[in-house]
mmCIF file with all atom_site columns, C-alpha atoms and ligand atoms in Angstrom:
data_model
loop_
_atom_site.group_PDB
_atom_site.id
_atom_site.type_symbol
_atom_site.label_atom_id
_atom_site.label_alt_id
_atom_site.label_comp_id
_atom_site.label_asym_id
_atom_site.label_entity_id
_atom_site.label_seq_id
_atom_site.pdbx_PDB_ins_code
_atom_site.Cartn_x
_atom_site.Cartn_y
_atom_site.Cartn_z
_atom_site.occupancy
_atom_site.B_iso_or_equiv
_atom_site.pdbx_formal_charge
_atom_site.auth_seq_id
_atom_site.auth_comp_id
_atom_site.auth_asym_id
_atom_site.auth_atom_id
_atom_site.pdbx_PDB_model_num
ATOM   1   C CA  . UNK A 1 1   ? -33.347 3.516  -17.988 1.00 60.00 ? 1   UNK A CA  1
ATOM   2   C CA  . UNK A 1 2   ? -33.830 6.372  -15.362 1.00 72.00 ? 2   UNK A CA  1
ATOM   3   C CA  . UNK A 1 3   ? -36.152 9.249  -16.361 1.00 94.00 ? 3   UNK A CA  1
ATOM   4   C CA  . UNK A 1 4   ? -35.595 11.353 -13.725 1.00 98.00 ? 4   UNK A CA  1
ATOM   5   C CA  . UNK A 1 5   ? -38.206 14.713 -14.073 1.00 98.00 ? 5   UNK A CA  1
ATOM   6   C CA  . UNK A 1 6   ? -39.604 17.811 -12.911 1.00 98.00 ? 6   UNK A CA  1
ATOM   7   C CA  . UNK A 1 7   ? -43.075 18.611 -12.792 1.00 98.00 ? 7   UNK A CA  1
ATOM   8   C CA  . UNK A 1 8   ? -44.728 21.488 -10.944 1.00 98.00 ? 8   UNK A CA  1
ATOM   9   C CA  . UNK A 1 9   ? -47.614 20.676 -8.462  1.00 98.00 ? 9   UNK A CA  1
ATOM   10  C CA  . UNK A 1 10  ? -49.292 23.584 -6.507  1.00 99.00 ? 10  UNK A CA  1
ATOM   11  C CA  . UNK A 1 11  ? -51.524 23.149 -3.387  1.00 99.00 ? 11  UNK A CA  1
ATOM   12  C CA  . UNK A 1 12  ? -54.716 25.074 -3.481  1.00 98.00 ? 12  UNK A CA  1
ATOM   13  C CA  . UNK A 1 13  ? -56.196 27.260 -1.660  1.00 98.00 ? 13  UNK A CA  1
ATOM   14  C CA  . UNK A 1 14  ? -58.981 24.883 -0.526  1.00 98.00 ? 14  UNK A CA  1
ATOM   15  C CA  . UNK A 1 15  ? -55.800 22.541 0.882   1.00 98.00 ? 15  UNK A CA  1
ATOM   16  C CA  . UNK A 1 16  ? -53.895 25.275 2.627   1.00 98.00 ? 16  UNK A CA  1
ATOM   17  C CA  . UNK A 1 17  ? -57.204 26.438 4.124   1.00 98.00 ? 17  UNK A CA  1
ATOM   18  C CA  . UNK A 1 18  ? -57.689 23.456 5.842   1.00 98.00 ? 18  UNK A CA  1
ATOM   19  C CA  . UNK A 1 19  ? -54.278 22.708 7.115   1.00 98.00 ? 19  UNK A CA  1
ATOM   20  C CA  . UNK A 1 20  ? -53.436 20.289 4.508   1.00 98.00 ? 20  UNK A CA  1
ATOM   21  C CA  . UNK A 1 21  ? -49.887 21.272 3.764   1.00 98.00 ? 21  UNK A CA  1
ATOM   22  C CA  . UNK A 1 22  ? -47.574 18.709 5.276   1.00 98.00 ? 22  UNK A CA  1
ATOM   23  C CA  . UNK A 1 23  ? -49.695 16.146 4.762   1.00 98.00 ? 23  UNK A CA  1
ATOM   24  C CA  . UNK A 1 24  ? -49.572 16.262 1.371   1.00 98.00 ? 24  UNK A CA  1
ATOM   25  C CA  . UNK A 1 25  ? -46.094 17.022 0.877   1.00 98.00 ? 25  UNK A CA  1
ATOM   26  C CA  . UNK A 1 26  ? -45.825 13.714 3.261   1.00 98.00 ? 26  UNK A CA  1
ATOM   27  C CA  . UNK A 1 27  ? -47.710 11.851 0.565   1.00 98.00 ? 27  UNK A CA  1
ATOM   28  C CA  . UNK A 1 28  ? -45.585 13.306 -2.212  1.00 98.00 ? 28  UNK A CA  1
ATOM   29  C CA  . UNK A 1 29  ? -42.188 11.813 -0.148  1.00 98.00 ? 29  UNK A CA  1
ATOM   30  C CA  . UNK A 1 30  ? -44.115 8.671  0.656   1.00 98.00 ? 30  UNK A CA  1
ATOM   31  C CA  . UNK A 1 31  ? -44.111 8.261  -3.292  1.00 98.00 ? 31  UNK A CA  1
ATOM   32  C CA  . UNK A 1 32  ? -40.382 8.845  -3.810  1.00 97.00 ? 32  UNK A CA  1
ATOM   33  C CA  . UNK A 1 33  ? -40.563 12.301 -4.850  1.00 98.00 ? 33  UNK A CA  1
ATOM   34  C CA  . UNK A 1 34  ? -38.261 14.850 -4.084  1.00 98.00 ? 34  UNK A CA  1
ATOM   35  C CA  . UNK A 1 35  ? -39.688 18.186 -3.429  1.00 98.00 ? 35  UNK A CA  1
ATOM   36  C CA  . UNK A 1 36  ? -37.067 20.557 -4.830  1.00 98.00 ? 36  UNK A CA  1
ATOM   37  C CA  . UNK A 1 37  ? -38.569 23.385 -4.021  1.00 98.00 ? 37  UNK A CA  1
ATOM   38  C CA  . UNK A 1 38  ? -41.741 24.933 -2.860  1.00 98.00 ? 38  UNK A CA  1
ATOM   39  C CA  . UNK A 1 39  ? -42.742 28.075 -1.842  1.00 98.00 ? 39  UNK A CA  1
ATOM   40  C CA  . UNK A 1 40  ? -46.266 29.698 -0.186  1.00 98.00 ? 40  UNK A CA  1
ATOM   41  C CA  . UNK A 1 41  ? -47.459 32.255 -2.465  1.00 98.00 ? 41  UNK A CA  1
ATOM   42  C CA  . UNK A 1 42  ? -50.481 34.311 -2.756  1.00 98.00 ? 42  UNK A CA  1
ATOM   43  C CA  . UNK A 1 43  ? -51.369 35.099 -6.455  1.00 98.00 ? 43  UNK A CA  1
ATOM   44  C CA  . UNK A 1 44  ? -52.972 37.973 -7.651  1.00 98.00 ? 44  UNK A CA  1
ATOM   45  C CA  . UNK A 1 45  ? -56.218 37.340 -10.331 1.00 98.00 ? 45  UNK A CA  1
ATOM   46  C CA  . UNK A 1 46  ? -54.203 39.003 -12.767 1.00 98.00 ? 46  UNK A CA  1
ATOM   47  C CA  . UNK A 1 47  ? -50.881 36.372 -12.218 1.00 98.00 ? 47  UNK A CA  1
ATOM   48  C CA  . UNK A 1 48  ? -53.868 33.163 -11.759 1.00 98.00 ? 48  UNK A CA  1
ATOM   49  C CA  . UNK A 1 49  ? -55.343 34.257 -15.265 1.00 98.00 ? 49  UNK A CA  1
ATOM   50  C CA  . UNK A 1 50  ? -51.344 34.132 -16.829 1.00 98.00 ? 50  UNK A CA  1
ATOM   51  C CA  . UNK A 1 51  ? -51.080 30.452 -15.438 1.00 98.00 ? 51  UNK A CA  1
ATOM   52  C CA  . UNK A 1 52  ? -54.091 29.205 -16.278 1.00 97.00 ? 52  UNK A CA  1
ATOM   53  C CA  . UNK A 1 53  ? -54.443 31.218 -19.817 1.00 96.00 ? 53  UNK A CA  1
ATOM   54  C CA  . UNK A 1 54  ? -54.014 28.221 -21.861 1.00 94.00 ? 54  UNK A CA  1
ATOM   55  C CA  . UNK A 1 55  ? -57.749 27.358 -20.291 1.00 96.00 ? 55  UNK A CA  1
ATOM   56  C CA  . UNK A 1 56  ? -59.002 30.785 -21.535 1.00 97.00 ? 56  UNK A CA  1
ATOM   57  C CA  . UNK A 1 57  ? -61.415 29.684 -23.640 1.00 98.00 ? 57  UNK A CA  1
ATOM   58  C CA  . UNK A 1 58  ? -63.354 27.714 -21.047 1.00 98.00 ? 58  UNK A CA  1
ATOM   59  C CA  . UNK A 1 59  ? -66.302 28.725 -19.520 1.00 98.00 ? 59  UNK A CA  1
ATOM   60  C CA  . UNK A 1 60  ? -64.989 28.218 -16.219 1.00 98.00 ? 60  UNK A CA  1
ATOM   61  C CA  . UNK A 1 61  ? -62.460 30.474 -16.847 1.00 98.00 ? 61  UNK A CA  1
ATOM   62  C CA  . UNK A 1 62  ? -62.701 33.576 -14.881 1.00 98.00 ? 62  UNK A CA  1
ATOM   63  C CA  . UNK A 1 63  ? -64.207 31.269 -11.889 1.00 98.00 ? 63  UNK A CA  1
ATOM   64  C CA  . UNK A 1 64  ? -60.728 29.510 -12.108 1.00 98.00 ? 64  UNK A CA  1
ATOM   65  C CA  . UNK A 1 65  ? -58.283 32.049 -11.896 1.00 98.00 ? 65  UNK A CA  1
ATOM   66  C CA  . UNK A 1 66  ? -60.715 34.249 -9.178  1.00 98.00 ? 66  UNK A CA  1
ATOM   67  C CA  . UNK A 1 67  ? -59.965 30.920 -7.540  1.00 98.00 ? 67  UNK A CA  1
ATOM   68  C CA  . UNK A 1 68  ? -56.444 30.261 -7.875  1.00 98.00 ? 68  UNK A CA  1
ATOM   69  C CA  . UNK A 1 69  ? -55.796 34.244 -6.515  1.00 98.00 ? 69  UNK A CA  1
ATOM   70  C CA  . UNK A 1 70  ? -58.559 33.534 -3.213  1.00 98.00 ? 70  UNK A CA  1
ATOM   71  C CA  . UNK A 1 71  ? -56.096 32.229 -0.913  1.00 98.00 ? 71  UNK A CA  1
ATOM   72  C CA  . UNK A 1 72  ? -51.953 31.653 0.172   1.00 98.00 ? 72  UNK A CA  1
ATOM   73  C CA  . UNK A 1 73  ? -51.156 28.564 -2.524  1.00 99.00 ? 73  UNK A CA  1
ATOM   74  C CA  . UNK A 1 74  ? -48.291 25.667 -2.663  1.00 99.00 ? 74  UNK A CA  1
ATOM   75  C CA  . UNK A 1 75  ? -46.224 25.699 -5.704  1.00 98.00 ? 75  UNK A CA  1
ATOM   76  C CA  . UNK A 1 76  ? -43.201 23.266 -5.627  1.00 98.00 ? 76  UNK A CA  1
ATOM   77  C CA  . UNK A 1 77  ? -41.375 21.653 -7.920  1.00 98.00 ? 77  UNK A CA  1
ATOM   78  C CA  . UNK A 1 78  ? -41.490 17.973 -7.662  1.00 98.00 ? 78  UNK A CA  1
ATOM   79  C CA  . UNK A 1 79  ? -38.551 15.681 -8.887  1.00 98.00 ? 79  UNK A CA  1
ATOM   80  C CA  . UNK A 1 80  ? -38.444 11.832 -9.770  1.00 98.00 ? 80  UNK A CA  1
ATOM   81  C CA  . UNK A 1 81  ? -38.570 8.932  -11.968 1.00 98.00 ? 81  UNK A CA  1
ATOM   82  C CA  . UNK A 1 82  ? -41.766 9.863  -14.806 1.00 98.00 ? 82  UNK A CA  1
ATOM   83  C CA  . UNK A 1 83  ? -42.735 12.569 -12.216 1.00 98.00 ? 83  UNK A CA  1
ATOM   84  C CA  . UNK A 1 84  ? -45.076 14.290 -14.882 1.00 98.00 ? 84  UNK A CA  1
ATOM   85  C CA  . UNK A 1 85  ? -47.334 11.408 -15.470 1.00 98.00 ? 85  UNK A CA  1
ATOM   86  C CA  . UNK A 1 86  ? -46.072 9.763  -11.776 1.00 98.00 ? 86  UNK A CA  1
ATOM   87  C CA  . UNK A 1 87  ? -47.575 13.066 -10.290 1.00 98.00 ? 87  UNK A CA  1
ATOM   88  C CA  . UNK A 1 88  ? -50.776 12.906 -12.460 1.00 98.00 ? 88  UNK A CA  1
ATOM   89  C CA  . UNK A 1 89  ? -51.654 9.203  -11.133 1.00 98.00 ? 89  UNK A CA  1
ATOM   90  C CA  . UNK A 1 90  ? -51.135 10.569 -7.404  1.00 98.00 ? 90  UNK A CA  1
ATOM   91  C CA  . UNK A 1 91  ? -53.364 13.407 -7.785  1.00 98.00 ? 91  UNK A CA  1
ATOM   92  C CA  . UNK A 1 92  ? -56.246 11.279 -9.469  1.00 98.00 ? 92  UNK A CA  1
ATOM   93  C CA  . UNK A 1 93  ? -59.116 12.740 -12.023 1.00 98.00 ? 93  UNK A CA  1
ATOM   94  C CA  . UNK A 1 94  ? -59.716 16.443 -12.222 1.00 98.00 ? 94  UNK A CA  1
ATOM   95  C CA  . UNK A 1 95  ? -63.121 15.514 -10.456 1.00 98.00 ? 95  UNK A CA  1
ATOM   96  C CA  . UNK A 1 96  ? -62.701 14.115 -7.321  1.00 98.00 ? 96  UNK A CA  1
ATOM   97  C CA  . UNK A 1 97  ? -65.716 12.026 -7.302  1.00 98.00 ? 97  UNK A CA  1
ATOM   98  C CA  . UNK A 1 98  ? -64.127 10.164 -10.565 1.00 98.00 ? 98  UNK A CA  1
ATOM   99  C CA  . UNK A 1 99  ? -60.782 9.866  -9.021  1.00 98.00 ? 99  UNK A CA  1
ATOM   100 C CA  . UNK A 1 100 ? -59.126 6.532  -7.879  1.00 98.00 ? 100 UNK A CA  1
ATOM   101 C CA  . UNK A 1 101 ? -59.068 5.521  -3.921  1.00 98.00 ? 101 UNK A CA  1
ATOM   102 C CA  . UNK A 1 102 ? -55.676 6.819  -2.276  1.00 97.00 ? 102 UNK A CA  1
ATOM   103 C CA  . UNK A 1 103 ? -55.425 9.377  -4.865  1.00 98.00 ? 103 UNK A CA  1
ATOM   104 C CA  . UNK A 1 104 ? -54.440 12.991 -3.412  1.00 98.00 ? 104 UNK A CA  1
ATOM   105 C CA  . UNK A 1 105 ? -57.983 13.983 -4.792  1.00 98.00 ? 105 UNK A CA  1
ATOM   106 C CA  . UNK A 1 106 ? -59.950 11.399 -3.793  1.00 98.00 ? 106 UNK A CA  1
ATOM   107 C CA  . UNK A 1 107 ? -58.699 11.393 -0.478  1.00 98.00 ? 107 UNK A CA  1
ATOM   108 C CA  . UNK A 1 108 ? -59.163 15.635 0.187   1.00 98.00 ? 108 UNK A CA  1
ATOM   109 C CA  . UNK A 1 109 ? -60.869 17.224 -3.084  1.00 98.00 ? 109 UNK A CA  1
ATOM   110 C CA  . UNK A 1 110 ? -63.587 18.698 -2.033  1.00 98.00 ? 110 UNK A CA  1
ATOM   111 C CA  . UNK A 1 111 ? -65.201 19.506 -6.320  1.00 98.00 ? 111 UNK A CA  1
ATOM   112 C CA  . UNK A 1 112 ? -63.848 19.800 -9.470  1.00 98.00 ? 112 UNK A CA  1
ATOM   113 C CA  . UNK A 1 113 ? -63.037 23.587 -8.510  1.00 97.00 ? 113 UNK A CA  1
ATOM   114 C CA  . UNK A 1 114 ? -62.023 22.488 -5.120  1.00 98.00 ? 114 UNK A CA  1
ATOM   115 C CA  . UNK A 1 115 ? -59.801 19.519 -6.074  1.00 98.00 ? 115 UNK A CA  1
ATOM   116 C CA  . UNK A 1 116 ? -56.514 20.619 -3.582  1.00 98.00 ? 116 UNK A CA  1
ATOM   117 C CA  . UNK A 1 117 ? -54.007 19.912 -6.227  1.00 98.00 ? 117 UNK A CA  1
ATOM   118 C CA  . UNK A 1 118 ? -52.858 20.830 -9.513  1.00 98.00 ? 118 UNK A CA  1
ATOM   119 C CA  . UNK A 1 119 ? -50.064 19.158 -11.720 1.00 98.00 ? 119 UNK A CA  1
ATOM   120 C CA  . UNK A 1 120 ? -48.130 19.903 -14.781 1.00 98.00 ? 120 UNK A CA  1
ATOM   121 C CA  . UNK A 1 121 ? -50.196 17.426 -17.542 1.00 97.00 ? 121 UNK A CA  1
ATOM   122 C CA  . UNK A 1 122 ? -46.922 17.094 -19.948 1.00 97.00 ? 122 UNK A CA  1
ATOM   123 C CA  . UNK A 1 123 ? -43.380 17.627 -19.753 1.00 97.00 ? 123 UNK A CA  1
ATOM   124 C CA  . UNK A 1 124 ? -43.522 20.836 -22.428 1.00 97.00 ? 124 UNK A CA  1
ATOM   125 C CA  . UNK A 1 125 ? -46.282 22.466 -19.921 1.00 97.00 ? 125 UNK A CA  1
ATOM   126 C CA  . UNK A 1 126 ? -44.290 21.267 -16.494 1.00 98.00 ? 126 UNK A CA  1
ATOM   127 C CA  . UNK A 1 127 ? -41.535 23.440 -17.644 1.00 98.00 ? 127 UNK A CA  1
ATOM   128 C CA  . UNK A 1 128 ? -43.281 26.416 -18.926 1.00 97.00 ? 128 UNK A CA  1
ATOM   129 C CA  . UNK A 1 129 ? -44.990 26.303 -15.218 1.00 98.00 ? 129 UNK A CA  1
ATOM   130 C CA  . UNK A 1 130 ? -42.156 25.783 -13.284 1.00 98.00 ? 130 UNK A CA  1
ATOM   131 C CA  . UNK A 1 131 ? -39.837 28.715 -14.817 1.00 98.00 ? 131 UNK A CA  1
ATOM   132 C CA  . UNK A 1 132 ? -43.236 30.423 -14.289 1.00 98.00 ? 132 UNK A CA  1
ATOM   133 C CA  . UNK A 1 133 ? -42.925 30.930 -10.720 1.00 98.00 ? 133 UNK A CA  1
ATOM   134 C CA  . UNK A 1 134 ? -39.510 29.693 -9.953  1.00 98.00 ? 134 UNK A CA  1
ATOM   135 C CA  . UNK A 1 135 ? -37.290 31.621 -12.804 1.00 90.00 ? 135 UNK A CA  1
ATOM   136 C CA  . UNK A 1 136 ? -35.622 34.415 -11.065 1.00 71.00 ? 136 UNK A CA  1
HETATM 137 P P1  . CMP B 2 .   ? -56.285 21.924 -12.712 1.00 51.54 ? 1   CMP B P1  1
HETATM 138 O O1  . CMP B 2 .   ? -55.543 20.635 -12.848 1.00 51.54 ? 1   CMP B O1  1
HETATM 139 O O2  . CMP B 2 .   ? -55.700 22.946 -11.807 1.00 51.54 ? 1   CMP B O2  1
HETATM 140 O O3  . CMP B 2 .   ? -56.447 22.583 -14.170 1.00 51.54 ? 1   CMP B O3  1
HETATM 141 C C1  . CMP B 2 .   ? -57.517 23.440 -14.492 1.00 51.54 ? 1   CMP B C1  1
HETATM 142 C C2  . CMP B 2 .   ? -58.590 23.439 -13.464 1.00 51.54 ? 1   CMP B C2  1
HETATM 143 O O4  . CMP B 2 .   ? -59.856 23.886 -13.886 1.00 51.54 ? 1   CMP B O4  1
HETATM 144 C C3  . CMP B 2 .   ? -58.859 22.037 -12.986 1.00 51.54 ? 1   CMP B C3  1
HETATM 145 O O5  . CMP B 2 .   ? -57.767 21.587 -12.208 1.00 51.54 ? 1   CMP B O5  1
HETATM 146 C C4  . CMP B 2 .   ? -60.179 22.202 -12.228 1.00 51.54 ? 1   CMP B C4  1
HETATM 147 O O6  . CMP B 2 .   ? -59.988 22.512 -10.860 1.00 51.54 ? 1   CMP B O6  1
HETATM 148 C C5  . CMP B 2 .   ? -60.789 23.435 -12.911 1.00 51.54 ? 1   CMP B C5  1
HETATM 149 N N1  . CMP B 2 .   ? -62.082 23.173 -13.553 1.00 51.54 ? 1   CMP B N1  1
HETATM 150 C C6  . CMP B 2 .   ? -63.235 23.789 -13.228 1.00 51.54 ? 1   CMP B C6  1
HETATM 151 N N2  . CMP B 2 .   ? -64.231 23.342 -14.002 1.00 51.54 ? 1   CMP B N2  1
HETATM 152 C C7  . CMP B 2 .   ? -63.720 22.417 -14.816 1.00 51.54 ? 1   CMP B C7  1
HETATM 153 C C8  . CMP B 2 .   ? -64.268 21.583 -15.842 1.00 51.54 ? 1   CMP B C8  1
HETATM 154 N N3  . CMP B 2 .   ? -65.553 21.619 -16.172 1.00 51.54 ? 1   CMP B N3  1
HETATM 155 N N4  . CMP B 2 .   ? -63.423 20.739 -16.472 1.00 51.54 ? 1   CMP B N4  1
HETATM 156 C C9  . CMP B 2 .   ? -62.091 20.687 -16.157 1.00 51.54 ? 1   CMP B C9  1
HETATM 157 N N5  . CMP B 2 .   ? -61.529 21.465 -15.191 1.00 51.54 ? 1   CMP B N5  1
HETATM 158 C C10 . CMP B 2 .   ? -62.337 22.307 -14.524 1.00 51.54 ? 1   CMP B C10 1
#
């Protein structure tokens, strides 16, 4: 049976900064994704804290979202077979040093703040975070 999805993935500002762009989108089609959609954005703190306000009770919080808003981002919308838990496997562990070899992590996160990628973690958040920044 096909499950074809959406998830959202966004490149972070660590990964822009160093050129990391079509590389990863390369890895993405490599994987039989289809990118849908993807624009470069540059987030205010105010727009990072929305996204990320499901972590507001963290500690890490305002670190996050100061961030998320530091630099031009990658958000795109990613489409394929189980591409919510299919994207989560490619990007590896939040921490890069726990992530798996070949994982998008592994291979350019840099720290756990630093980790280059983010992806929707269930199919109720992907489309929350998708209409996010792609519902006109
Ligand atoms: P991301 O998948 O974008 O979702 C929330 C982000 O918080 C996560 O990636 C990490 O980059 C960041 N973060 C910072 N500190 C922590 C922490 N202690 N535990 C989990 N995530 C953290």
């Amino acid at each position: 049976m096909s499950n074809i999805e959406q998830t959202l993935s966004i490149i972070k500002p660590d990964a822009v900064e160093r050129n990391l762009i079509d590389e990863i989108k390369k890895i993405f089609k490599e994987n039989n994704f289809h990118i849908k959609n993807s624009k470069k954005i540059h987030l205010t703190k105010d727009e990072a804290a929305e996204f990320y306000k499901v972590h507001q009770s963290k500690p890490f919080y305002s670190d996050l979202c100061s961030y998320l808003a530091s630099g031009p981002i990658v958000v795109m919308i990613l489409e394929g077979k189980n591409a919510v838990m299919a994207n989560r496997k490619l990007m590896g562990a939040t921490n890069p040093k726990d992530a798996e070899e070949n994982t998008i992590r592994k291979l350019y996160g840099i720290s756990i703040d630093k980790n280059s990628i983010h992806g929707s973690d269930s199919l109720e958040n992907a489309k929350k975070e998708i209409d996010f920044f792609f519902k006109s």
